[in-house]
mmCIF file of C-alpha atoms in Angstrom:
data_model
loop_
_atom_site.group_PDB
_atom_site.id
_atom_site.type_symbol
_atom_site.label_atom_id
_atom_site.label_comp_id
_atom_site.label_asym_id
_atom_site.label_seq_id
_atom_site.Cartn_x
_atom_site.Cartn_y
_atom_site.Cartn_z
ATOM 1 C CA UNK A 96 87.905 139.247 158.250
ATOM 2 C CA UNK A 97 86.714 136.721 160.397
ATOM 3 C CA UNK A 98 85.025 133.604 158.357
ATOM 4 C CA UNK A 99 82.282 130.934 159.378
ATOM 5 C CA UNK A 100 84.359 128.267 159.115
ATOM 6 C CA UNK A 101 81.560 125.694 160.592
ATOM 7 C CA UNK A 102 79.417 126.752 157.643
ATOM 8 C CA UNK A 103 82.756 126.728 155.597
ATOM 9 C CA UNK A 104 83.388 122.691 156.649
ATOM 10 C CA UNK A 105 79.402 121.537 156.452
ATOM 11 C CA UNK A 106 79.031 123.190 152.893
ATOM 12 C CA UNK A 107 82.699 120.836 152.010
ATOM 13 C CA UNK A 108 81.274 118.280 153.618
ATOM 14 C CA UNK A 109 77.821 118.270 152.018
ATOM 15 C CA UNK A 110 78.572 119.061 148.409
ATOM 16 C CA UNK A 111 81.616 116.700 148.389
ATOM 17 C CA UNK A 112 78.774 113.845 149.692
ATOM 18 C CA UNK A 113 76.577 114.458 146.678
ATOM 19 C CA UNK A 114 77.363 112.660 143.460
ATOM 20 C CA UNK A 115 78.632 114.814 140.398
ATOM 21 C CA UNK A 116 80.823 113.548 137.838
ATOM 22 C CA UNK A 117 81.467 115.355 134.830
ATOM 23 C CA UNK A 118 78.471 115.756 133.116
ATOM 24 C CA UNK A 119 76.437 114.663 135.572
ATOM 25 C CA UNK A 120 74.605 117.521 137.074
ATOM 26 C CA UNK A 121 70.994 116.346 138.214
ATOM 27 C CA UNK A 122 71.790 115.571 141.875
ATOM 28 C CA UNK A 123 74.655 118.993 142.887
ATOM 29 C CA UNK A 124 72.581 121.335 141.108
ATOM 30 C CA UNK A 125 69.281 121.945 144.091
ATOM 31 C CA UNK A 126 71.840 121.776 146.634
ATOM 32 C CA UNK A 127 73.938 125.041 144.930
ATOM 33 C CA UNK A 128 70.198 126.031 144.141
ATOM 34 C CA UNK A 129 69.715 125.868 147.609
ATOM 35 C CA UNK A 130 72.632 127.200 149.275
ATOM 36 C CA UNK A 131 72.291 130.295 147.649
ATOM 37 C CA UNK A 132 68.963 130.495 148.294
ATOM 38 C CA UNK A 133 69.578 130.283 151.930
ATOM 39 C CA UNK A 134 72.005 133.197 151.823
ATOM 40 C CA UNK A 135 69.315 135.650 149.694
ATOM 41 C CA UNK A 136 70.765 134.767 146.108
ATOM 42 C CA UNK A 137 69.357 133.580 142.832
ATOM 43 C CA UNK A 138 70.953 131.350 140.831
ATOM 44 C CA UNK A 139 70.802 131.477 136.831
ATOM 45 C CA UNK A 140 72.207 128.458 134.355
ATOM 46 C CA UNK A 141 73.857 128.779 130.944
ATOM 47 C CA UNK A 142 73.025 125.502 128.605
ATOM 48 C CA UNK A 143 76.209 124.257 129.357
ATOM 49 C CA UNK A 144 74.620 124.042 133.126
ATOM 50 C CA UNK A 145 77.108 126.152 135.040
ATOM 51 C CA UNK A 146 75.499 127.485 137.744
ATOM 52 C CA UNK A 147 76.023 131.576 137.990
ATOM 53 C CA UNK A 148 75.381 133.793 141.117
ATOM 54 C CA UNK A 149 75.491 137.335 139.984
ATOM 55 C CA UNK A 150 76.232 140.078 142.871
ATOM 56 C CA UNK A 151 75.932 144.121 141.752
ATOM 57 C CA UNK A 152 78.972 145.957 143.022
ATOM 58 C CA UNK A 153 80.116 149.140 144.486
ATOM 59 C CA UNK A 154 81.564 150.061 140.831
ATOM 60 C CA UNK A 155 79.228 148.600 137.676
ATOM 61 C CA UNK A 156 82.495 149.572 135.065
ATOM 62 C CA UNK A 157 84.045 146.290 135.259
ATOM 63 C CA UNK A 158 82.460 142.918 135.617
ATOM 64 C CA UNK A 159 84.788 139.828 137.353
ATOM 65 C CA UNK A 160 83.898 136.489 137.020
ATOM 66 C CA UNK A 161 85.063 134.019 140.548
ATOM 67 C CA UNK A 162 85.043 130.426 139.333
ATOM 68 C CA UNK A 163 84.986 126.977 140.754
ATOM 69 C CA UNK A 164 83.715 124.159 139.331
ATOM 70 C CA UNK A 165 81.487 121.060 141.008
ATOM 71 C CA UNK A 166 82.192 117.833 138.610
ATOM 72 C CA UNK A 167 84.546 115.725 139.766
ATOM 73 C CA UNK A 168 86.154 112.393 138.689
ATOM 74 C CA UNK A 169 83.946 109.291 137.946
ATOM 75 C CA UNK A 170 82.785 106.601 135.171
ATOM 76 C CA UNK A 171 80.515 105.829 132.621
ATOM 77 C CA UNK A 172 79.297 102.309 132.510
ATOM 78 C CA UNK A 173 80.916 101.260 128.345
ATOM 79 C CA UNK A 174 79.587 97.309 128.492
ATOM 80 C CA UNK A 175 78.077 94.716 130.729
ATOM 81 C CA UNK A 176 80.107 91.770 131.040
ATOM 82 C CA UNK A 177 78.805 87.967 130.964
ATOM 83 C CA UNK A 178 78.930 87.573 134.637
ATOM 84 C CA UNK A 179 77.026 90.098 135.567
ATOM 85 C CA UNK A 180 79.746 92.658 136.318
ATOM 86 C CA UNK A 181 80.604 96.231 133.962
ATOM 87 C CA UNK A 182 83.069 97.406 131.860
ATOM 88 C CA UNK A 183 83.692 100.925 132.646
ATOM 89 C CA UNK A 184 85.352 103.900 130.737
ATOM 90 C CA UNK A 185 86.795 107.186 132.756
ATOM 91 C CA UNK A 186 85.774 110.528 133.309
ATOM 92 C CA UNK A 187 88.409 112.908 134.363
ATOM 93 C CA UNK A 188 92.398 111.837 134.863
ATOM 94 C CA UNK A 189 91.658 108.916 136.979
ATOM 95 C CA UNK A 190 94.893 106.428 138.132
ATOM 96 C CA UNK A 191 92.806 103.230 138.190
ATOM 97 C CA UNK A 192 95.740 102.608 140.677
ATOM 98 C CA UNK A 193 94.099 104.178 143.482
ATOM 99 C CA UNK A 194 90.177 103.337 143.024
ATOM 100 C CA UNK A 195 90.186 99.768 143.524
ATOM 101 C CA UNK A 196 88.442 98.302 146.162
ATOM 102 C CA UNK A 197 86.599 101.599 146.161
ATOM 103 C CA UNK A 198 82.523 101.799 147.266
ATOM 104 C CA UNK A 199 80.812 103.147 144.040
ATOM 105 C CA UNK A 200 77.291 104.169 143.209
ATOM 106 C CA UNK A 201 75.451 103.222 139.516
ATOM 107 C CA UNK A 202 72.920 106.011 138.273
ATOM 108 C CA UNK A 203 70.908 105.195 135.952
ATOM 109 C CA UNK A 204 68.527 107.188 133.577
ATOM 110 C CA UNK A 205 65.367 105.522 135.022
ATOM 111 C CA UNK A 206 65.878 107.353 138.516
ATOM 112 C CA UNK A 207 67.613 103.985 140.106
ATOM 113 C CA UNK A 208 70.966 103.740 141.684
ATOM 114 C CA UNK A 209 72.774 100.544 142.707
ATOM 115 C CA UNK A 210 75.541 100.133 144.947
ATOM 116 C CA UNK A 211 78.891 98.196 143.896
ATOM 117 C CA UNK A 212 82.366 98.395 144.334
ATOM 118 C CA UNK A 213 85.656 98.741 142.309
ATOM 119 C CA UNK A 214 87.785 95.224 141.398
ATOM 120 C CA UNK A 215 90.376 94.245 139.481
ATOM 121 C CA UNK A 216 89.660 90.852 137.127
ATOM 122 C CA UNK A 217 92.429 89.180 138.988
ATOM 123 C CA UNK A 218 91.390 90.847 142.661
ATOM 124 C CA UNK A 219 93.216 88.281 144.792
ATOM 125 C CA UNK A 220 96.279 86.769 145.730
ATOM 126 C CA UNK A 221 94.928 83.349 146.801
ATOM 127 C CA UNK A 222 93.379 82.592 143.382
ATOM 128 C CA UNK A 223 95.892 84.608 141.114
ATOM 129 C CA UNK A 224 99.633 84.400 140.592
ATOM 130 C CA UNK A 225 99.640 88.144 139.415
ATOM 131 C CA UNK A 226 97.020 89.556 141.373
ATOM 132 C CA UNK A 227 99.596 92.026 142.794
ATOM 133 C CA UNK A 228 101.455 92.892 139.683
ATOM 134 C CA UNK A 229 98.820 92.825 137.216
ATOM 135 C CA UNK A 230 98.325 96.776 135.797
ATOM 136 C CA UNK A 231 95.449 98.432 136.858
ATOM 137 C CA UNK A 232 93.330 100.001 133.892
ATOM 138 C CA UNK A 233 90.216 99.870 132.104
ATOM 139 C CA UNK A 234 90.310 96.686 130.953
ATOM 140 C CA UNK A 235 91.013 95.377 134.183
ATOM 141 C CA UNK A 236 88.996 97.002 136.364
ATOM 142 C CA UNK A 237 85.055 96.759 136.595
ATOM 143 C CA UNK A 238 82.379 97.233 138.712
ATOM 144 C CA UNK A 239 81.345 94.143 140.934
ATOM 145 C CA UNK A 240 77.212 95.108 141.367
ATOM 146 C CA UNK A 241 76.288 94.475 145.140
ATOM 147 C CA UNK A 242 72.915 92.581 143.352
ATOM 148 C CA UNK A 243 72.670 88.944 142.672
ATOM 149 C CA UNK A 244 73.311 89.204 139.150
ATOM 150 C CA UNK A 245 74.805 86.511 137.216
ATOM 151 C CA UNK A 246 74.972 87.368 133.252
ATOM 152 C CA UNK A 247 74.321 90.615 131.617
ATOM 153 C CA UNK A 248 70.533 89.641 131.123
ATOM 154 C CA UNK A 249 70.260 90.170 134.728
ATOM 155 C CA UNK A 250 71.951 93.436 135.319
ATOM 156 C CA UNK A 251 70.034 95.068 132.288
ATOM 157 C CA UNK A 252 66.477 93.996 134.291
ATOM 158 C CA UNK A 253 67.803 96.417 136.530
ATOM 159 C CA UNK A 254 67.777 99.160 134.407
ATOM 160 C CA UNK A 255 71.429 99.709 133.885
ATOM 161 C CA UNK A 256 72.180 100.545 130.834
ATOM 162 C CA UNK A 257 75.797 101.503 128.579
ATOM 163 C CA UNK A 258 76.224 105.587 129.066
ATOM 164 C CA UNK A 259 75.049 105.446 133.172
ATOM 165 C CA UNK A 260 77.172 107.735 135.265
ATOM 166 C CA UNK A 261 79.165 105.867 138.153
ATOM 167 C CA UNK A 262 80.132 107.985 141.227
ATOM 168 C CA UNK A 263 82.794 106.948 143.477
ATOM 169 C CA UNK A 264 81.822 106.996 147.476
ATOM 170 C CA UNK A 265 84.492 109.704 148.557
ATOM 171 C CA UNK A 266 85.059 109.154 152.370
ATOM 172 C CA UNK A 267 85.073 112.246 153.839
ATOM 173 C CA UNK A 268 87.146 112.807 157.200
ATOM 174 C CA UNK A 269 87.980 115.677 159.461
ATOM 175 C CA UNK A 270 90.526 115.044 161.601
ATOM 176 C CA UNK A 271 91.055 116.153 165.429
ATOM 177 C CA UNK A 272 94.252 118.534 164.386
ATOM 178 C CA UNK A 273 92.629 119.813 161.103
ATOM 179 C CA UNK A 274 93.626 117.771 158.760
ATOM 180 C CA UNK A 275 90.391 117.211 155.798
ATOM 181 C CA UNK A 276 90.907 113.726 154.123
ATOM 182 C CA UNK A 277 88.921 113.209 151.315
ATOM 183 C CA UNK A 278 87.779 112.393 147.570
ATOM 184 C CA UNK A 279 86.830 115.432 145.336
ATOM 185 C CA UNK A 280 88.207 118.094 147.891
ATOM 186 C CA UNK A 281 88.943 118.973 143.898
ATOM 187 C CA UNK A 282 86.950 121.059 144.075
ATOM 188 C CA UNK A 283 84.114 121.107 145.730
ATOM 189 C CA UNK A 284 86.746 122.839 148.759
ATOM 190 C CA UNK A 285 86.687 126.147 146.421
ATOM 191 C CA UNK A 286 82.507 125.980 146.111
ATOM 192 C CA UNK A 287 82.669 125.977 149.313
ATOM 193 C CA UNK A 288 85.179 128.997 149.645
ATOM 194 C CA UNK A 289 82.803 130.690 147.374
ATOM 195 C CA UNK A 290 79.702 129.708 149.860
ATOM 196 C CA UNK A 291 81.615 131.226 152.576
ATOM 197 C CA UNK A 292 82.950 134.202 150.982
ATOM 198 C CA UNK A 293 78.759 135.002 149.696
ATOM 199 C CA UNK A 294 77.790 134.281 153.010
ATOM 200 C CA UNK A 295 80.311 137.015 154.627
ATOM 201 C CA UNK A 296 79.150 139.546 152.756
ATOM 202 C CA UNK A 297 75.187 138.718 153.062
ATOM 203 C CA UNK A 298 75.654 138.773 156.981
ATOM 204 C CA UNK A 299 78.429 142.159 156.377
ATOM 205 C CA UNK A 300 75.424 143.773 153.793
ATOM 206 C CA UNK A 301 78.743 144.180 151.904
ATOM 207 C CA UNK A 302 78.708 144.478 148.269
ATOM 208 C CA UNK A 303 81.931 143.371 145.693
ATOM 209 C CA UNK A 304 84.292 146.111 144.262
ATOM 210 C CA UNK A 305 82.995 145.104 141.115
ATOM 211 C CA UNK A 306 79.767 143.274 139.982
ATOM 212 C CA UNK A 307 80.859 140.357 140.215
ATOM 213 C CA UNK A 308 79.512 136.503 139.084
ATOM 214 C CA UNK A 309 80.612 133.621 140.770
ATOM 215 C CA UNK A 310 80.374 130.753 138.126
ATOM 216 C CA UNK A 311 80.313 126.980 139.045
ATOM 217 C CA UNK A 312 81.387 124.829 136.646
ATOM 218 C CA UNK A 313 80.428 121.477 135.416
ATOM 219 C CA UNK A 314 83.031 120.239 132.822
ATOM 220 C CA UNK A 315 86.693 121.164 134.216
ATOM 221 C CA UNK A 316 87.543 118.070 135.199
ATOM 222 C CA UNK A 317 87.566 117.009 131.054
ATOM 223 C CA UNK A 318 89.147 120.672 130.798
ATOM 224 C CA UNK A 319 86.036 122.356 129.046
ATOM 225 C CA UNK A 320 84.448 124.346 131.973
ATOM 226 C CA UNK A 321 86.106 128.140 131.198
ATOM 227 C CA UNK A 322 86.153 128.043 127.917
ATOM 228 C CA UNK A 323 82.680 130.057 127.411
ATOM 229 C CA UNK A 324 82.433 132.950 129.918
ATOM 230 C CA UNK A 325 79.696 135.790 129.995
ATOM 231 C CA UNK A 326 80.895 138.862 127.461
ATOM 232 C CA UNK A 327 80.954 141.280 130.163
ATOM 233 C CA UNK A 328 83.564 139.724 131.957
ATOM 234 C CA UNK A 329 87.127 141.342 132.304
ATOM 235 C CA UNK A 330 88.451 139.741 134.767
ATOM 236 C CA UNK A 331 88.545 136.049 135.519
ATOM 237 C CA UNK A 332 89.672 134.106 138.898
ATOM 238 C CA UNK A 333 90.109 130.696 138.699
ATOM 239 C CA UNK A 334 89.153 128.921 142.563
ATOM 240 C CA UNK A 335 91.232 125.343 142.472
ATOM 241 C CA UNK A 336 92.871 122.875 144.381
ATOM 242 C CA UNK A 337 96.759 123.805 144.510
ATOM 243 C CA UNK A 338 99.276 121.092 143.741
ATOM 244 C CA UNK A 339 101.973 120.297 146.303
ATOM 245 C CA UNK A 340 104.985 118.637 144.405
ATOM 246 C CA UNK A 341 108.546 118.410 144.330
ATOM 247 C CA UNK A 342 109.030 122.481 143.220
ATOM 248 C CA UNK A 343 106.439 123.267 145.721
ATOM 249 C CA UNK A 344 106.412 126.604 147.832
ATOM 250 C CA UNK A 345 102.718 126.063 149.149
ATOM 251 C CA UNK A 346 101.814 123.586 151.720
ATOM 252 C CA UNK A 347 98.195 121.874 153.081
ATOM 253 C CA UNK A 348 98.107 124.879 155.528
ATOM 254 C CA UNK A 349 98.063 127.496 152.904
ATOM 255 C CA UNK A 350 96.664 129.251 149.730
ATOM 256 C CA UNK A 351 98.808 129.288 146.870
ATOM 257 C CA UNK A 352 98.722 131.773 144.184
ATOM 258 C CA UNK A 353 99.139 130.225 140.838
ATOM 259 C CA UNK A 354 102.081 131.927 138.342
ATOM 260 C CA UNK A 355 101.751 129.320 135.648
ATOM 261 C CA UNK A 356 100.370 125.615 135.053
ATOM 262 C CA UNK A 357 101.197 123.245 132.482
ATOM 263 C CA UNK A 358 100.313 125.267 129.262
ATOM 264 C CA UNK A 359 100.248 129.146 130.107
ATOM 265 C CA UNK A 360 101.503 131.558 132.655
ATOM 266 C CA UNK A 361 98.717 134.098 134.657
ATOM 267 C CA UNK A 362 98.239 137.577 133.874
ATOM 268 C CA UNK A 363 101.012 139.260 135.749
ATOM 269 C CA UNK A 364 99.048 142.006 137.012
ATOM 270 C CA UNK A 365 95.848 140.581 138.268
ATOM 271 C CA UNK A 366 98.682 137.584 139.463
ATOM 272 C CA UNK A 367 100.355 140.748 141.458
ATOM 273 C CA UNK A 368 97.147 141.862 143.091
ATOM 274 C CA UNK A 369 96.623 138.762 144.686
ATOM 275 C CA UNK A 370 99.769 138.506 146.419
ATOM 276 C CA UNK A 371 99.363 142.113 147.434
ATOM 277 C CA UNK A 372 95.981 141.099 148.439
ATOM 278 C CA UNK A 373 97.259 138.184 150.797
ATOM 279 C CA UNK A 374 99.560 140.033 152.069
ATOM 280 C CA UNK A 375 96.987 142.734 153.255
ATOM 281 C CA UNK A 376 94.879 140.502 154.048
ATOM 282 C CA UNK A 377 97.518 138.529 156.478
ATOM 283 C CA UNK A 378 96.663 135.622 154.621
ATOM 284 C CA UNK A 379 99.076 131.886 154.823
ATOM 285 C CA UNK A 380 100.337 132.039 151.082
ATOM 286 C CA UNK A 381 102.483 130.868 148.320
ATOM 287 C CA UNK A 382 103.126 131.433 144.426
ATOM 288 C CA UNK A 383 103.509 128.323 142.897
ATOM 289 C CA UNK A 384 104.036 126.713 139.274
ATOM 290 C CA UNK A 385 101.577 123.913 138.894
ATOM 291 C CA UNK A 386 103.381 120.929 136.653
ATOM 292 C CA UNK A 387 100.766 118.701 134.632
ATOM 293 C CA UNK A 388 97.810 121.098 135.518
ATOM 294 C CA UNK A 389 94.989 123.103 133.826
ATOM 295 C CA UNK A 390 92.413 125.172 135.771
ATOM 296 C CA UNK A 391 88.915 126.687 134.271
ATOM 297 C CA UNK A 392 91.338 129.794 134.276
ATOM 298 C CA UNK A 393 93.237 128.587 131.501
ATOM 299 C CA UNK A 394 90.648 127.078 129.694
ATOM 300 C CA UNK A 395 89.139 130.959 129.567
ATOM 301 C CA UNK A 396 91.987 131.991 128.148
ATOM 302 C CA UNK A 397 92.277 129.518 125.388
ATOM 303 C CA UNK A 398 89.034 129.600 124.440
ATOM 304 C CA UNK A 399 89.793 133.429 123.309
ATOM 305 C CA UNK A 400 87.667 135.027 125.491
ATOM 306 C CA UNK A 401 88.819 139.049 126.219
ATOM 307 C CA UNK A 402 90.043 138.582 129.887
ATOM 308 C CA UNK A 403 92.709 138.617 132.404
ATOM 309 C CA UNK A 404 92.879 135.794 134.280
ATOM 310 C CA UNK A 405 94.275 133.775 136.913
ATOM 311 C CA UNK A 406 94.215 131.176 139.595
ATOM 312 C CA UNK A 407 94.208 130.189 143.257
ATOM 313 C CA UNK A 408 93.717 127.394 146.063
ATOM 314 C CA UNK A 409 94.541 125.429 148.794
ATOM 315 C CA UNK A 410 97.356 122.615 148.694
ATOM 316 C CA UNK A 411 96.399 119.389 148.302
ATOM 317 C CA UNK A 412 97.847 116.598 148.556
ATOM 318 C CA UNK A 413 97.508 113.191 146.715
ATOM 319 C CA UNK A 414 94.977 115.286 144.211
ATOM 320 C CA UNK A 415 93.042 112.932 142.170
ATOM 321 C CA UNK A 416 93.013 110.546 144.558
ATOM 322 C CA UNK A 417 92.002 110.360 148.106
ATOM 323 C CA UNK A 418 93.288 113.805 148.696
ATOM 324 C CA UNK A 419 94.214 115.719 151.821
ATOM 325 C CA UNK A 420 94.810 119.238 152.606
ATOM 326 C CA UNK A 421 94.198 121.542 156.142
ATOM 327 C CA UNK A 422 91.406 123.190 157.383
ATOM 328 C CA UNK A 423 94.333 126.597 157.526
ATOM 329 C CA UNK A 424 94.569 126.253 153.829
ATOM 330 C CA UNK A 425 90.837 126.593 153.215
ATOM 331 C CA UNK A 426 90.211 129.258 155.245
ATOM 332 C CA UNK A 427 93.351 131.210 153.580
ATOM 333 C CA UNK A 428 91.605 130.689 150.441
ATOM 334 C CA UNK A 429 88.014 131.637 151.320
ATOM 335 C CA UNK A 430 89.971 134.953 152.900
ATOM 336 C CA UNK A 431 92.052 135.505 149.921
ATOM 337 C CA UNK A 432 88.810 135.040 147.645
ATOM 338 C CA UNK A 433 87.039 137.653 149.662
ATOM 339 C CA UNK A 434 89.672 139.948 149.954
ATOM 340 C CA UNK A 435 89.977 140.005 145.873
ATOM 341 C CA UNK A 436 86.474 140.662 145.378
ATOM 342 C CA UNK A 437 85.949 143.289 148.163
ATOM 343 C CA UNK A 438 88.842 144.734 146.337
ATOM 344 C CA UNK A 439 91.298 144.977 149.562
#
């Protein structure tokens, strides 16, 4: 199977550039619309605004559900300070550690955004003794507005407001030997993988094993995007970065296959099929165990729907921060994901 990686890189590249932390679907949500579009789908949404792309299959017994999910890490604007600047409260497991000095982006609910950029209250060495040591956290870190504001009066005349969503600029980089360096490649890497694997079988007039929905998800990063799933599904694979850590089999240039995360281990068959199918399907792999990790996959499970389930992706490394991982690992995991829903 030979995949468009181009289209696999631009579709990274181009969802990963649009704003959408958790809970805050209004700007990724025409660009899946389109996307599918482009490749002949239709797109349906549950009220919890998961975006579903429903493909019959070759055998209508068994229905699989392929999911990734599109929010990533962010803020929420909690209070306006007296200079002018903004208290801010997180969504997702952020390490304030690794934001600051970071370009960010205010939405608010008028329509507006404002540019600004991640400090610390003590943000220099010149002027404070413990600029360096002081811990990095929410009360210490705020958003300085790039607006000549001067006292809260002045930043609410702009429309912001407590409850705005703040997206953080990610930087996205492709490197000369592969290398993809990047915010949010969590997971807007496995939407894309799901893009790609659509788009092989639209061009292929190839049809899944099984009907099958691919589900994008809009609350995993707060661990809540799995836990409803359609009644007809069986069958549930989870499409998420992979950790790379110190018990770590998997590597940037592969897919690993997830045995267990934090809380649960995967069903052992549907775990088993997936090596079998990397194997088949010549694919770069490992099996890993994921420490401090939770996937929409798990959240399926716990949220007692009737399912086998389990879990894949690319290594990453540095994940919730600026991550990196290989252009080789994505494409093992867009062939893996094809090669599990063809059913090879």
């Amino acid at each position: 199977m030979k995949i468009d990686t181009s289209y696999l890189l631009q579709t990274m590249q181009q969802l990963i550039e649009t704003p959408s932390p958790t809970g805050y679907y209004v700007k990724i949500k025409p660009v899946l619309e389109e996307l599918a579009q482009a490749l002949g789908y239709t797109v349906t949404y549950d009220n919890r605004d998961t975006t579903y792309i429903t493909v019959p299959g070759e055998d209508s017994s068994k229905t699989v559900c392929v999911s990734s999910h599109a929010d990533t890490l962010g803020f929420m604007v909690r209070g306006i300070n007296g200079d002018g600047t903004l208290r801010i409260r997180a969504l997702g497991g952020i390490n304030y550690a690794n934001v600051e000095g970071e370009n960010v982006t205010v939405h608010t609910r008028n329509g507006k955004t404002y540019t600004g950029m991640l400090a610390c209250t003590h943000h220099s060495s010149h002027a404070y003794d413990d600029a360096a040591s002081m811990a990095r956290n929410e009360n210490t870190v705020h958003v300085l507005l790039d607006e000549e504001v001067k006292n809260a009066g002045d930043v609410k005349e702009l429309g912001i407001h407590h409850g705005d969503y703040v997206s953080i600029d990610p930087r996205f980089t492709v490197t000369e030997s592969g290398y993809i360096k990047s915010r949010f490649i969590d997971d807007k890497a496995s939407v894309a993988c799901c893009f790609t694997a659509l788009k092989y079988m639209a061009e292929n007039n190839l049809k899944p094993k099984y009907n099958t929905v691919f589900a994008i998800t809009m609350y995993e990063e707060i661990g809540l995007g799995g836990v409803y799933v359609p009644t007809e599904v069986s069958e549930y694979l989870a499409v998420d970065i992979a950790i790379l850590g110190p018990d770590s089999d998997g590597s940037e240039e592969k897919v690993s296959i997830c045995a267990k995360d934090a809380s649960l281990p995967y069903d052992y068959t549907l775990t088993s099929r997936l090596i079998a199918a990397a194997e088949h399907s010549e694919c770069d792999y490992a099996v890993d165990l994921f420490y401090r990790y939770g996937s929409d996959a798990g959240a399926a499970i716990k949220g007692g729907n009737n399912l086998r389930a389990a879990l894949i992706g690319m290594g990453v490394y540095a994940s919730h921060g600026v991550e990196r991982t290989h252009r080789k690992g994505v494409e093992n995991t867009a062939k893996l994901l094809l090669a599990y829903v063809l059913g090879k």
